[in-house]
Amino acid sequence: MSKAHLSAAALLLLFSQTALPPLAFAADKDDAKQEPPAAFRQVVACRNVQDSAPRLACYDQQVAALEQAATKREIVIADKKAVETAQRGLFGFATPVAKLMGFGGNDEAATELKEITTKVSGVGRSGSGWLLDFEDGSTWEQNDTRDFVLSPKVGNDATISRGILGTFTVSVRGQRPIKMRRVK
């Protein structure tokens, strides 16, 4: 295949990906605005019962059902701190391509974690460059050809930042950042 045919094929693929999102990713938008689980909605619905005794009976019944659903792990109840901890633990892992390209809604963009600060807990080299372990248990591998001016050392402060199109950069001791990917 000639370069012209490859370029035309690449443009066609890109066009198909940008022209189809309203259809292909409609489910993602619906998922982003899901209603709360039925067990929770039923507890809230008890507020609409006018008489005190039936309202209390409704709450007792629905809270018991909610507790049972939580015990069976059919519903998970998490506060904001637990969600932030989970986001931090997943920071750096690959995201679905649709979200990466901006399709499927962007409601959580304002709350998306943009960078984290941590400390280096291990330093090594791999075939592609630096291999850094951090105190949160994550391991990052270099995927560009830049280098740090000063070699990273255990205990150094590091900032891991989200770049564009799913890339991440790591800066150690305030030095110029290098591109890295999370491997663990």
Short mmCIF file of N, CA and C in Angstrom, two decimals:
data_model
loop_
_atom_site.label_atom_id
_atom_site.label_comp_id
_atom_site.label_asym_id
_atom_site.label_seq_id
_atom_site.Cartn_x
_atom_site.Cartn_y
_atom_site.Cartn_z
N MET A 1 0.83 -1.18 0.00
CA MET A 1 0.00 0.00 0.00
C MET A 1 0.88 1.24 0.00
N SER A 2 0.51 2.25 -0.76
CA SER A 2 1.32 3.46 -0.82
C SER A 2 1.03 4.34 0.39
N LYS A 3 1.91 5.35 0.57
CA LYS A 3 1.72 6.28 1.70
C LYS A 3 0.41 7.05 1.55
N ALA A 4 0.03 7.38 0.31
CA ALA A 4 -1.21 8.11 0.08
C ALA A 4 -2.41 7.27 0.50
N HIS A 5 -2.37 5.97 0.19
CA HIS A 5 -3.47 5.09 0.59
C HIS A 5 -3.52 4.94 2.11
N LEU A 6 -2.35 4.85 2.74
CA LEU A 6 -2.31 4.75 4.21
C LEU A 6 -2.86 6.02 4.84
N SER A 7 -2.48 7.18 4.31
CA SER A 7 -2.97 8.44 4.86
C SER A 7 -4.47 8.55 4.69
N ALA A 8 -4.98 8.16 3.53
CA ALA A 8 -6.42 8.19 3.29
C ALA A 8 -7.14 7.25 4.24
N ALA A 9 -6.57 6.08 4.46
CA ALA A 9 -7.18 5.12 5.39
C ALA A 9 -7.17 5.67 6.81
N ALA A 10 -6.08 6.32 7.19
CA ALA A 10 -6.00 6.90 8.53
C ALA A 10 -7.04 8.00 8.70
N LEU A 11 -7.20 8.86 7.68
CA LEU A 11 -8.20 9.92 7.75
C LEU A 11 -9.61 9.34 7.82
N LEU A 12 -9.86 8.29 7.04
CA LEU A 12 -11.17 7.65 7.07
C LEU A 12 -11.45 7.07 8.45
N LEU A 13 -10.46 6.44 9.05
CA LEU A 13 -10.62 5.89 10.39
C LEU A 13 -10.89 7.01 11.40
N LEU A 14 -10.14 8.09 11.30
CA LEU A 14 -10.33 9.22 12.20
C LEU A 14 -11.72 9.81 12.02
N PHE A 15 -12.17 9.99 10.76
CA PHE A 15 -13.49 10.53 10.50
C PHE A 15 -14.57 9.63 11.07
N SER A 16 -14.42 8.33 10.88
CA SER A 16 -15.43 7.40 11.38
C SER A 16 -15.50 7.46 12.91
N GLN A 17 -14.37 7.69 13.56
CA GLN A 17 -14.36 7.77 15.02
C GLN A 17 -14.98 9.08 15.51
N THR A 18 -14.83 10.17 14.74
CA THR A 18 -15.37 11.45 15.18
C THR A 18 -16.80 11.66 14.72
N ALA A 19 -17.23 11.01 13.65
CA ALA A 19 -18.58 11.20 13.14
C ALA A 19 -19.59 10.31 13.85
N LEU A 20 -19.15 9.20 14.41
CA LEU A 20 -20.07 8.24 15.01
C LEU A 20 -20.31 8.38 16.51
N PRO A 21 -19.58 9.20 17.23
CA PRO A 21 -19.76 9.22 18.68
C PRO A 21 -21.18 9.45 19.17
N PRO A 22 -21.99 10.30 18.52
CA PRO A 22 -23.34 10.45 19.06
C PRO A 22 -24.09 9.13 19.14
N LEU A 23 -23.84 8.22 18.20
CA LEU A 23 -24.50 6.93 18.24
C LEU A 23 -23.73 5.92 19.07
N ALA A 24 -22.44 5.84 18.83
CA ALA A 24 -21.64 4.80 19.45
C ALA A 24 -21.46 4.99 20.94
N PHE A 25 -21.46 6.23 21.38
CA PHE A 25 -21.16 6.47 22.78
C PHE A 25 -22.36 7.02 23.55
N ALA A 26 -23.55 6.88 23.00
CA ALA A 26 -24.74 7.35 23.69
C ALA A 26 -24.91 6.62 25.02
N ALA A 27 -24.55 5.35 25.06
CA ALA A 27 -24.67 4.58 26.30
C ALA A 27 -23.77 5.15 27.38
N ASP A 28 -22.57 5.64 27.01
CA ASP A 28 -21.68 6.22 28.00
C ASP A 28 -22.31 7.43 28.66
N LYS A 29 -22.97 8.29 27.86
CA LYS A 29 -23.61 9.48 28.42
C LYS A 29 -24.72 9.08 29.37
N ASP A 30 -25.49 8.05 28.99
CA ASP A 30 -26.56 7.59 29.86
C ASP A 30 -25.99 7.02 31.15
N ASP A 31 -24.88 6.29 31.06
CA ASP A 31 -24.26 5.71 32.25
C ASP A 31 -23.79 6.79 33.20
N ALA A 32 -23.28 7.91 32.67
CA ALA A 32 -22.73 8.96 33.50
C ALA A 32 -23.82 9.63 34.34
N LYS A 33 -25.09 9.59 33.87
CA LYS A 33 -26.17 10.25 34.58
C LYS A 33 -27.18 9.23 35.10
N GLN A 34 -26.69 8.11 35.57
CA GLN A 34 -27.55 7.06 36.09
C GLN A 34 -28.24 7.53 37.35
N GLU A 35 -29.42 6.99 37.55
CA GLU A 35 -30.14 7.24 38.79
C GLU A 35 -29.44 6.50 39.92
N PRO A 36 -29.66 6.95 41.15
CA PRO A 36 -29.13 6.18 42.28
C PRO A 36 -29.75 4.78 42.29
N PRO A 37 -29.13 3.84 42.97
CA PRO A 37 -29.68 2.47 43.03
C PRO A 37 -31.09 2.46 43.62
N ALA A 38 -31.86 1.46 43.24
CA ALA A 38 -33.25 1.33 43.67
C ALA A 38 -33.36 1.31 45.20
N ALA A 39 -32.46 0.61 45.86
CA ALA A 39 -32.51 0.51 47.33
C ALA A 39 -32.42 1.89 47.97
N PHE A 40 -31.61 2.77 47.40
CA PHE A 40 -31.48 4.13 47.93
C PHE A 40 -32.73 4.95 47.60
N ARG A 41 -33.21 4.85 46.37
CA ARG A 41 -34.41 5.60 45.95
C ARG A 41 -35.60 5.23 46.82
N GLN A 42 -35.71 3.95 47.19
CA GLN A 42 -36.84 3.51 48.00
C GLN A 42 -36.77 4.09 49.41
N VAL A 43 -35.58 4.24 49.97
CA VAL A 43 -35.45 4.88 51.29
C VAL A 43 -35.89 6.33 51.19
N VAL A 44 -35.44 7.02 50.16
CA VAL A 44 -35.79 8.44 49.97
C VAL A 44 -37.29 8.59 49.74
N ALA A 45 -37.91 7.64 49.06
CA ALA A 45 -39.34 7.71 48.78
C ALA A 45 -40.17 7.67 50.06
N CYS A 46 -39.63 7.13 51.13
CA CYS A 46 -40.36 7.07 52.40
C CYS A 46 -40.68 8.47 52.93
N ARG A 47 -39.93 9.48 52.51
CA ARG A 47 -40.22 10.86 52.95
C ARG A 47 -41.61 11.31 52.51
N ASN A 48 -42.11 10.74 51.42
CA ASN A 48 -43.39 11.16 50.86
C ASN A 48 -44.59 10.57 51.59
N VAL A 49 -44.37 9.63 52.50
CA VAL A 49 -45.48 9.06 53.28
C VAL A 49 -45.88 10.09 54.34
N GLN A 50 -47.16 10.47 54.34
CA GLN A 50 -47.63 11.57 55.19
C GLN A 50 -47.74 11.20 56.67
N ASP A 51 -48.34 10.07 56.98
CA ASP A 51 -48.57 9.70 58.38
C ASP A 51 -47.30 9.17 59.02
N SER A 52 -47.10 9.52 60.28
CA SER A 52 -45.87 9.19 60.99
C SER A 52 -45.62 7.69 61.12
N ALA A 53 -46.63 6.94 61.57
CA ALA A 53 -46.43 5.51 61.80
C ALA A 53 -46.11 4.76 60.50
N PRO A 54 -46.88 4.98 59.42
CA PRO A 54 -46.52 4.30 58.17
C PRO A 54 -45.16 4.76 57.61
N ARG A 55 -44.82 6.05 57.82
CA ARG A 55 -43.52 6.56 57.35
C ARG A 55 -42.38 5.86 58.10
N LEU A 56 -42.52 5.72 59.41
CA LEU A 56 -41.51 5.04 60.20
C LEU A 56 -41.40 3.57 59.78
N ALA A 57 -42.52 2.93 59.53
CA ALA A 57 -42.50 1.53 59.08
C ALA A 57 -41.81 1.43 57.72
N CYS A 58 -42.08 2.40 56.84
CA CYS A 58 -41.44 2.42 55.52
C CYS A 58 -39.92 2.56 55.67
N TYR A 59 -39.50 3.52 56.50
CA TYR A 59 -38.06 3.71 56.73
C TYR A 59 -37.42 2.43 57.30
N ASP A 60 -38.07 1.84 58.30
CA ASP A 60 -37.52 0.62 58.90
C ASP A 60 -37.34 -0.48 57.85
N GLN A 61 -38.36 -0.66 57.01
CA GLN A 61 -38.31 -1.71 55.99
C GLN A 61 -37.24 -1.41 54.94
N GLN A 62 -37.19 -0.16 54.47
CA GLN A 62 -36.27 0.18 53.39
C GLN A 62 -34.82 0.27 53.87
N VAL A 63 -34.61 0.72 55.10
CA VAL A 63 -33.24 0.76 55.64
C VAL A 63 -32.73 -0.66 55.83
N ALA A 64 -33.59 -1.57 56.26
CA ALA A 64 -33.19 -2.98 56.39
C ALA A 64 -32.82 -3.55 55.02
N ALA A 65 -33.60 -3.20 53.99
CA ALA A 65 -33.30 -3.68 52.63
C ALA A 65 -31.99 -3.08 52.12
N LEU A 66 -31.76 -1.80 52.43
CA LEU A 66 -30.51 -1.14 52.03
C LEU A 66 -29.32 -1.78 52.73
N GLU A 67 -29.46 -2.05 54.02
CA GLU A 67 -28.39 -2.69 54.77
C GLU A 67 -28.09 -4.09 54.22
N GLN A 68 -29.13 -4.83 53.87
CA GLN A 68 -28.95 -6.17 53.31
C GLN A 68 -28.24 -6.10 51.95
N ALA A 69 -28.62 -5.12 51.12
CA ALA A 69 -27.98 -4.95 49.82
C ALA A 69 -26.50 -4.59 49.99
N ALA A 70 -26.19 -3.76 50.99
CA ALA A 70 -24.79 -3.40 51.25
C ALA A 70 -24.00 -4.61 51.75
N THR A 71 -24.62 -5.42 52.60
CA THR A 71 -23.96 -6.63 53.11
C THR A 71 -23.65 -7.61 51.99
N LYS A 72 -24.56 -7.73 51.03
CA LYS A 72 -24.37 -8.64 49.89
C LYS A 72 -23.50 -8.02 48.80
N ARG A 73 -23.04 -6.80 49.01
CA ARG A 73 -22.21 -6.06 48.04
C ARG A 73 -22.97 -5.79 46.74
N GLU A 74 -24.31 -5.70 46.82
CA GLU A 74 -25.12 -5.32 45.67
C GLU A 74 -25.09 -3.81 45.49
N ILE A 75 -24.78 -3.12 46.56
CA ILE A 75 -24.65 -1.68 46.56
C ILE A 75 -23.44 -1.34 47.42
N VAL A 76 -22.68 -0.36 47.01
CA VAL A 76 -21.51 0.05 47.77
C VAL A 76 -21.71 1.50 48.18
N ILE A 77 -21.51 1.77 49.44
CA ILE A 77 -21.67 3.12 49.95
C ILE A 77 -20.28 3.66 50.25
N ALA A 78 -19.95 4.79 49.62
CA ALA A 78 -18.61 5.37 49.79
C ALA A 78 -18.73 6.88 49.97
N ASP A 79 -17.92 7.43 50.85
CA ASP A 79 -17.89 8.88 51.00
C ASP A 79 -16.88 9.47 50.03
N LYS A 80 -16.83 10.78 49.99
CA LYS A 80 -15.95 11.48 49.04
C LYS A 80 -14.49 11.10 49.24
N LYS A 81 -14.07 10.96 50.50
CA LYS A 81 -12.68 10.61 50.79
C LYS A 81 -12.33 9.23 50.23
N ALA A 82 -13.25 8.27 50.34
CA ALA A 82 -13.00 6.92 49.80
C ALA A 82 -12.89 6.96 48.28
N VAL A 83 -13.72 7.78 47.64
CA VAL A 83 -13.66 7.91 46.18
C VAL A 83 -12.34 8.54 45.77
N GLU A 84 -11.91 9.59 46.48
CA GLU A 84 -10.63 10.24 46.16
C GLU A 84 -9.46 9.27 46.36
N THR A 85 -9.52 8.46 47.40
CA THR A 85 -8.47 7.46 47.64
C THR A 85 -8.42 6.45 46.50
N ALA A 86 -9.59 6.02 46.03
CA ALA A 86 -9.64 5.07 44.91
C ALA A 86 -9.11 5.71 43.64
N GLN A 87 -9.48 6.98 43.39
CA GLN A 87 -8.97 7.68 42.20
C GLN A 87 -7.46 7.79 42.25
N ARG A 88 -6.92 8.11 43.41
CA ARG A 88 -5.47 8.24 43.55
C ARG A 88 -4.79 6.90 43.30
N GLY A 89 -5.38 5.82 43.79
CA GLY A 89 -4.81 4.49 43.59
C GLY A 89 -4.82 4.04 42.14
N LEU A 90 -5.79 4.54 41.37
CA LEU A 90 -5.89 4.17 39.96
C LEU A 90 -5.21 5.17 39.03
N PHE A 91 -4.71 6.27 39.59
CA PHE A 91 -4.09 7.32 38.78
C PHE A 91 -2.96 6.73 37.95
N GLY A 92 -3.01 6.97 36.65
CA GLY A 92 -1.95 6.52 35.77
C GLY A 92 -2.28 5.29 34.96
N PHE A 93 -3.34 4.58 35.32
CA PHE A 93 -3.72 3.43 34.51
C PHE A 93 -4.50 3.90 33.30
N ALA A 94 -4.46 3.11 32.23
CA ALA A 94 -5.11 3.47 30.97
C ALA A 94 -6.60 3.67 31.16
N THR A 95 -7.14 4.66 30.44
CA THR A 95 -8.57 4.93 30.45
C THR A 95 -9.17 4.48 29.13
N PRO A 96 -10.47 4.25 29.09
CA PRO A 96 -11.09 3.85 27.82
C PRO A 96 -10.86 4.91 26.76
N VAL A 97 -10.67 4.48 25.52
CA VAL A 97 -10.36 5.39 24.42
C VAL A 97 -11.47 6.41 24.24
N ALA A 98 -12.72 6.02 24.40
CA ALA A 98 -13.82 6.95 24.21
C ALA A 98 -13.71 8.13 25.18
N LYS A 99 -13.42 7.85 26.43
CA LYS A 99 -13.26 8.92 27.41
C LYS A 99 -12.02 9.74 27.10
N LEU A 100 -10.97 9.06 26.65
CA LEU A 100 -9.72 9.72 26.33
C LEU A 100 -9.91 10.76 25.24
N MET A 101 -10.75 10.43 24.24
CA MET A 101 -10.98 11.33 23.12
C MET A 101 -12.06 12.36 23.43
N GLY A 102 -12.63 12.31 24.62
CA GLY A 102 -13.62 13.31 25.02
C GLY A 102 -15.05 12.94 24.69
N PHE A 103 -15.31 11.73 24.22
CA PHE A 103 -16.66 11.31 23.91
C PHE A 103 -17.28 10.70 25.15
N GLY A 104 -18.60 10.70 25.19
CA GLY A 104 -19.28 10.02 26.27
C GLY A 104 -19.47 10.89 27.49
N GLY A 105 -19.41 12.19 27.32
CA GLY A 105 -19.65 13.09 28.43
C GLY A 105 -18.38 13.43 29.16
N ASN A 106 -18.41 14.57 29.81
CA ASN A 106 -17.22 15.04 30.49
C ASN A 106 -17.61 15.64 31.84
N ASP A 107 -18.65 15.07 32.46
CA ASP A 107 -19.15 15.61 33.71
C ASP A 107 -18.13 15.55 34.83
N GLU A 108 -17.28 14.53 34.83
CA GLU A 108 -16.33 14.39 35.93
C GLU A 108 -15.00 15.07 35.65
N ALA A 109 -14.89 15.83 34.57
CA ALA A 109 -13.62 16.48 34.24
C ALA A 109 -13.19 17.46 35.33
N ALA A 110 -14.17 18.12 35.96
CA ALA A 110 -13.83 19.08 37.00
C ALA A 110 -13.27 18.40 38.25
N THR A 111 -13.68 17.16 38.50
CA THR A 111 -13.21 16.46 39.70
C THR A 111 -12.11 15.46 39.39
N GLU A 112 -11.74 15.35 38.11
CA GLU A 112 -10.70 14.40 37.72
C GLU A 112 -9.36 14.80 38.33
N LEU A 113 -8.65 13.82 38.82
CA LEU A 113 -7.34 14.04 39.42
C LEU A 113 -6.34 14.41 38.33
N LYS A 114 -5.71 15.58 38.44
CA LYS A 114 -4.79 16.06 37.41
C LYS A 114 -3.33 15.73 37.74
N GLU A 115 -3.00 15.70 39.03
CA GLU A 115 -1.64 15.36 39.43
C GLU A 115 -1.63 14.89 40.87
N ILE A 116 -0.58 14.14 41.19
CA ILE A 116 -0.38 13.71 42.57
C ILE A 116 1.07 13.99 42.95
N THR A 117 1.30 14.19 44.22
CA THR A 117 2.67 14.32 44.72
C THR A 117 2.92 13.14 45.64
N THR A 118 4.12 12.63 45.57
CA THR A 118 4.48 11.44 46.33
C THR A 118 5.99 11.44 46.54
N LYS A 119 6.51 10.39 47.13
CA LYS A 119 7.95 10.26 47.32
C LYS A 119 8.45 9.01 46.60
N VAL A 120 9.67 9.09 46.11
CA VAL A 120 10.32 7.96 45.44
C VAL A 120 10.70 6.93 46.50
N SER A 121 10.32 5.66 46.27
CA SER A 121 10.69 4.60 47.22
C SER A 121 11.64 3.58 46.60
N GLY A 122 11.86 3.67 45.30
CA GLY A 122 12.78 2.75 44.63
C GLY A 122 13.19 3.32 43.28
N VAL A 123 14.44 3.11 42.91
CA VAL A 123 14.97 3.63 41.65
C VAL A 123 15.68 2.51 40.92
N GLY A 124 15.40 2.40 39.64
CA GLY A 124 16.08 1.40 38.82
C GLY A 124 16.11 1.85 37.38
N ARG A 125 16.74 1.05 36.56
CA ARG A 125 16.80 1.33 35.12
C ARG A 125 16.19 0.14 34.39
N SER A 126 15.53 0.44 33.30
CA SER A 126 15.00 -0.62 32.43
C SER A 126 15.53 -0.35 31.03
N GLY A 127 15.14 -1.16 30.08
CA GLY A 127 15.60 -0.97 28.72
C GLY A 127 15.19 0.36 28.13
N SER A 128 14.11 0.93 28.63
CA SER A 128 13.63 2.19 28.07
C SER A 128 14.03 3.41 28.90
N GLY A 129 14.71 3.20 30.02
CA GLY A 129 15.13 4.34 30.85
C GLY A 129 14.87 4.09 32.32
N TRP A 130 14.36 5.11 32.99
CA TRP A 130 14.14 5.02 34.43
C TRP A 130 12.94 4.15 34.77
N LEU A 131 13.04 3.47 35.90
CA LEU A 131 11.96 2.68 36.48
C LEU A 131 11.86 3.15 37.93
N LEU A 132 10.76 3.84 38.26
CA LEU A 132 10.62 4.45 39.58
C LEU A 132 9.47 3.82 40.35
N ASP A 133 9.74 3.49 41.61
CA ASP A 133 8.70 3.03 42.53
C ASP A 133 8.37 4.20 43.44
N PHE A 134 7.10 4.31 43.81
CA PHE A 134 6.67 5.39 44.68
C PHE A 134 6.04 4.83 45.95
N GLU A 135 5.95 5.68 46.97
CA GLU A 135 5.48 5.23 48.28
C GLU A 135 4.04 4.72 48.26
N ASP A 136 3.26 5.07 47.25
CA ASP A 136 1.89 4.57 47.17
C ASP A 136 1.82 3.17 46.57
N GLY A 137 2.99 2.58 46.26
CA GLY A 137 3.04 1.23 45.72
C GLY A 137 3.04 1.15 44.20
N SER A 138 2.93 2.29 43.54
CA SER A 138 2.91 2.29 42.08
C SER A 138 4.33 2.23 41.52
N THR A 139 4.44 1.70 40.31
CA THR A 139 5.72 1.63 39.59
C THR A 139 5.51 2.27 38.23
N TRP A 140 6.42 3.16 37.86
CA TRP A 140 6.32 3.89 36.60
C TRP A 140 7.59 3.66 35.79
N GLU A 141 7.41 3.49 34.47
CA GLU A 141 8.53 3.24 33.56
C GLU A 141 8.61 4.37 32.54
N GLN A 142 9.81 4.83 32.30
CA GLN A 142 10.03 5.91 31.34
C GLN A 142 9.67 5.45 29.93
N ASN A 143 9.04 6.35 29.15
CA ASN A 143 8.73 6.01 27.77
C ASN A 143 9.07 7.15 26.81
N ASP A 144 10.10 7.91 27.14
CA ASP A 144 10.66 8.87 26.20
C ASP A 144 12.18 8.86 26.35
N THR A 145 12.87 9.73 25.64
CA THR A 145 14.35 9.68 25.65
C THR A 145 14.98 10.78 26.50
N ARG A 146 14.18 11.60 27.14
CA ARG A 146 14.74 12.64 28.00
C ARG A 146 15.42 12.00 29.21
N ASP A 147 16.14 12.83 29.94
CA ASP A 147 16.76 12.33 31.17
C ASP A 147 16.68 13.41 32.24
N PHE A 148 16.72 13.00 33.47
CA PHE A 148 16.78 13.95 34.57
C PHE A 148 18.19 14.53 34.64
N VAL A 149 18.31 15.79 35.06
CA VAL A 149 19.63 16.40 35.24
C VAL A 149 20.32 15.71 36.42
N LEU A 150 19.59 15.54 37.51
CA LEU A 150 20.10 14.83 38.69
C LEU A 150 19.35 13.51 38.83
N SER A 151 20.07 12.44 39.00
CA SER A 151 19.43 11.13 39.12
C SER A 151 18.48 11.09 40.31
N PRO A 152 17.30 10.49 40.14
CA PRO A 152 16.38 10.37 41.27
C PRO A 152 16.93 9.45 42.34
N LYS A 153 16.60 9.76 43.58
CA LYS A 153 17.05 8.95 44.71
C LYS A 153 15.85 8.65 45.61
N VAL A 154 15.95 7.57 46.37
CA VAL A 154 14.90 7.21 47.31
C VAL A 154 14.69 8.37 48.28
N GLY A 155 13.44 8.72 48.51
CA GLY A 155 13.10 9.82 49.41
C GLY A 155 12.85 11.14 48.71
N ASN A 156 13.23 11.25 47.42
CA ASN A 156 12.98 12.49 46.67
C ASN A 156 11.48 12.71 46.49
N ASP A 157 11.08 13.99 46.52
CA ASP A 157 9.70 14.35 46.20
C ASP A 157 9.49 14.22 44.70
N ALA A 158 8.30 13.77 44.31
CA ALA A 158 7.98 13.62 42.89
C ALA A 158 6.56 14.09 42.64
N THR A 159 6.35 14.65 41.46
CA THR A 159 5.02 15.06 41.02
C THR A 159 4.70 14.30 39.74
N ILE A 160 3.57 13.60 39.74
CA ILE A 160 3.11 12.87 38.56
C ILE A 160 1.91 13.64 38.03
N SER A 161 2.00 14.08 36.77
CA SER A 161 0.95 14.91 36.18
C SER A 161 0.33 14.22 34.97
N ARG A 162 -0.97 14.43 34.83
CA ARG A 162 -1.70 13.91 33.67
C ARG A 162 -1.44 14.84 32.49
N GLY A 163 -1.07 14.26 31.35
CA GLY A 163 -0.85 15.04 30.14
C GLY A 163 -2.04 14.92 29.21
N ILE A 164 -1.80 15.10 27.93
CA ILE A 164 -2.88 14.98 26.96
C ILE A 164 -2.88 13.58 26.35
N LEU A 165 -4.04 13.15 25.90
CA LEU A 165 -4.21 11.85 25.25
C LEU A 165 -3.68 10.69 26.07
N GLY A 166 -3.88 10.74 27.38
CA GLY A 166 -3.53 9.61 28.23
C GLY A 166 -2.08 9.52 28.62
N THR A 167 -1.29 10.56 28.38
CA THR A 167 0.12 10.53 28.76
C THR A 167 0.28 11.06 30.18
N PHE A 168 1.42 10.74 30.78
CA PHE A 168 1.74 11.21 32.12
C PHE A 168 3.19 11.64 32.15
N THR A 169 3.48 12.66 32.96
CA THR A 169 4.86 13.10 33.14
C THR A 169 5.21 13.02 34.62
N VAL A 170 6.48 12.76 34.88
CA VAL A 170 6.97 12.67 36.26
C VAL A 170 8.12 13.64 36.41
N SER A 171 8.02 14.47 37.44
CA SER A 171 9.09 15.40 37.77
C SER A 171 9.61 15.03 39.15
N VAL A 172 10.92 14.86 39.27
CA VAL A 172 11.53 14.52 40.55
C VAL A 172 12.37 15.71 41.00
N ARG A 173 12.14 16.14 42.24
CA ARG A 173 12.86 17.28 42.83
C ARG A 173 12.72 18.55 41.99
N GLY A 174 11.56 18.75 41.37
CA GLY A 174 11.30 19.96 40.61
C GLY A 174 12.01 20.04 39.27
N GLN A 175 12.65 18.97 38.85
CA GLN A 175 13.36 18.97 37.57
C GLN A 175 12.36 18.91 36.41
N ARG A 176 12.89 19.12 35.20
CA ARG A 176 12.08 19.01 34.00
C ARG A 176 11.45 17.62 33.98
N PRO A 177 10.14 17.52 33.71
CA PRO A 177 9.48 16.21 33.74
C PRO A 177 9.84 15.35 32.53
N ILE A 178 9.75 14.04 32.76
CA ILE A 178 9.93 13.08 31.66
C ILE A 178 8.63 12.29 31.54
N LYS A 179 8.37 11.78 30.34
CA LYS A 179 7.16 10.99 30.12
C LYS A 179 7.37 9.59 30.69
N MET A 180 6.33 9.13 31.40
CA MET A 180 6.38 7.80 31.99
C MET A 180 5.00 7.17 31.88
N ARG A 181 4.97 5.85 32.02
CA ARG A 181 3.70 5.14 32.05
C ARG A 181 3.68 4.25 33.28
N ARG A 182 2.50 4.09 33.84
CA ARG A 182 2.36 3.26 35.03
C ARG A 182 2.33 1.79 34.62
N VAL A 183 3.18 1.00 35.26
CA VAL A 183 3.24 -0.43 34.96
C VAL A 183 2.72 -1.28 36.11
N LYS A 184 2.61 -0.71 37.29
CA LYS A 184 2.07 -1.43 38.46
C LYS A 184 1.43 -0.45 39.41
#
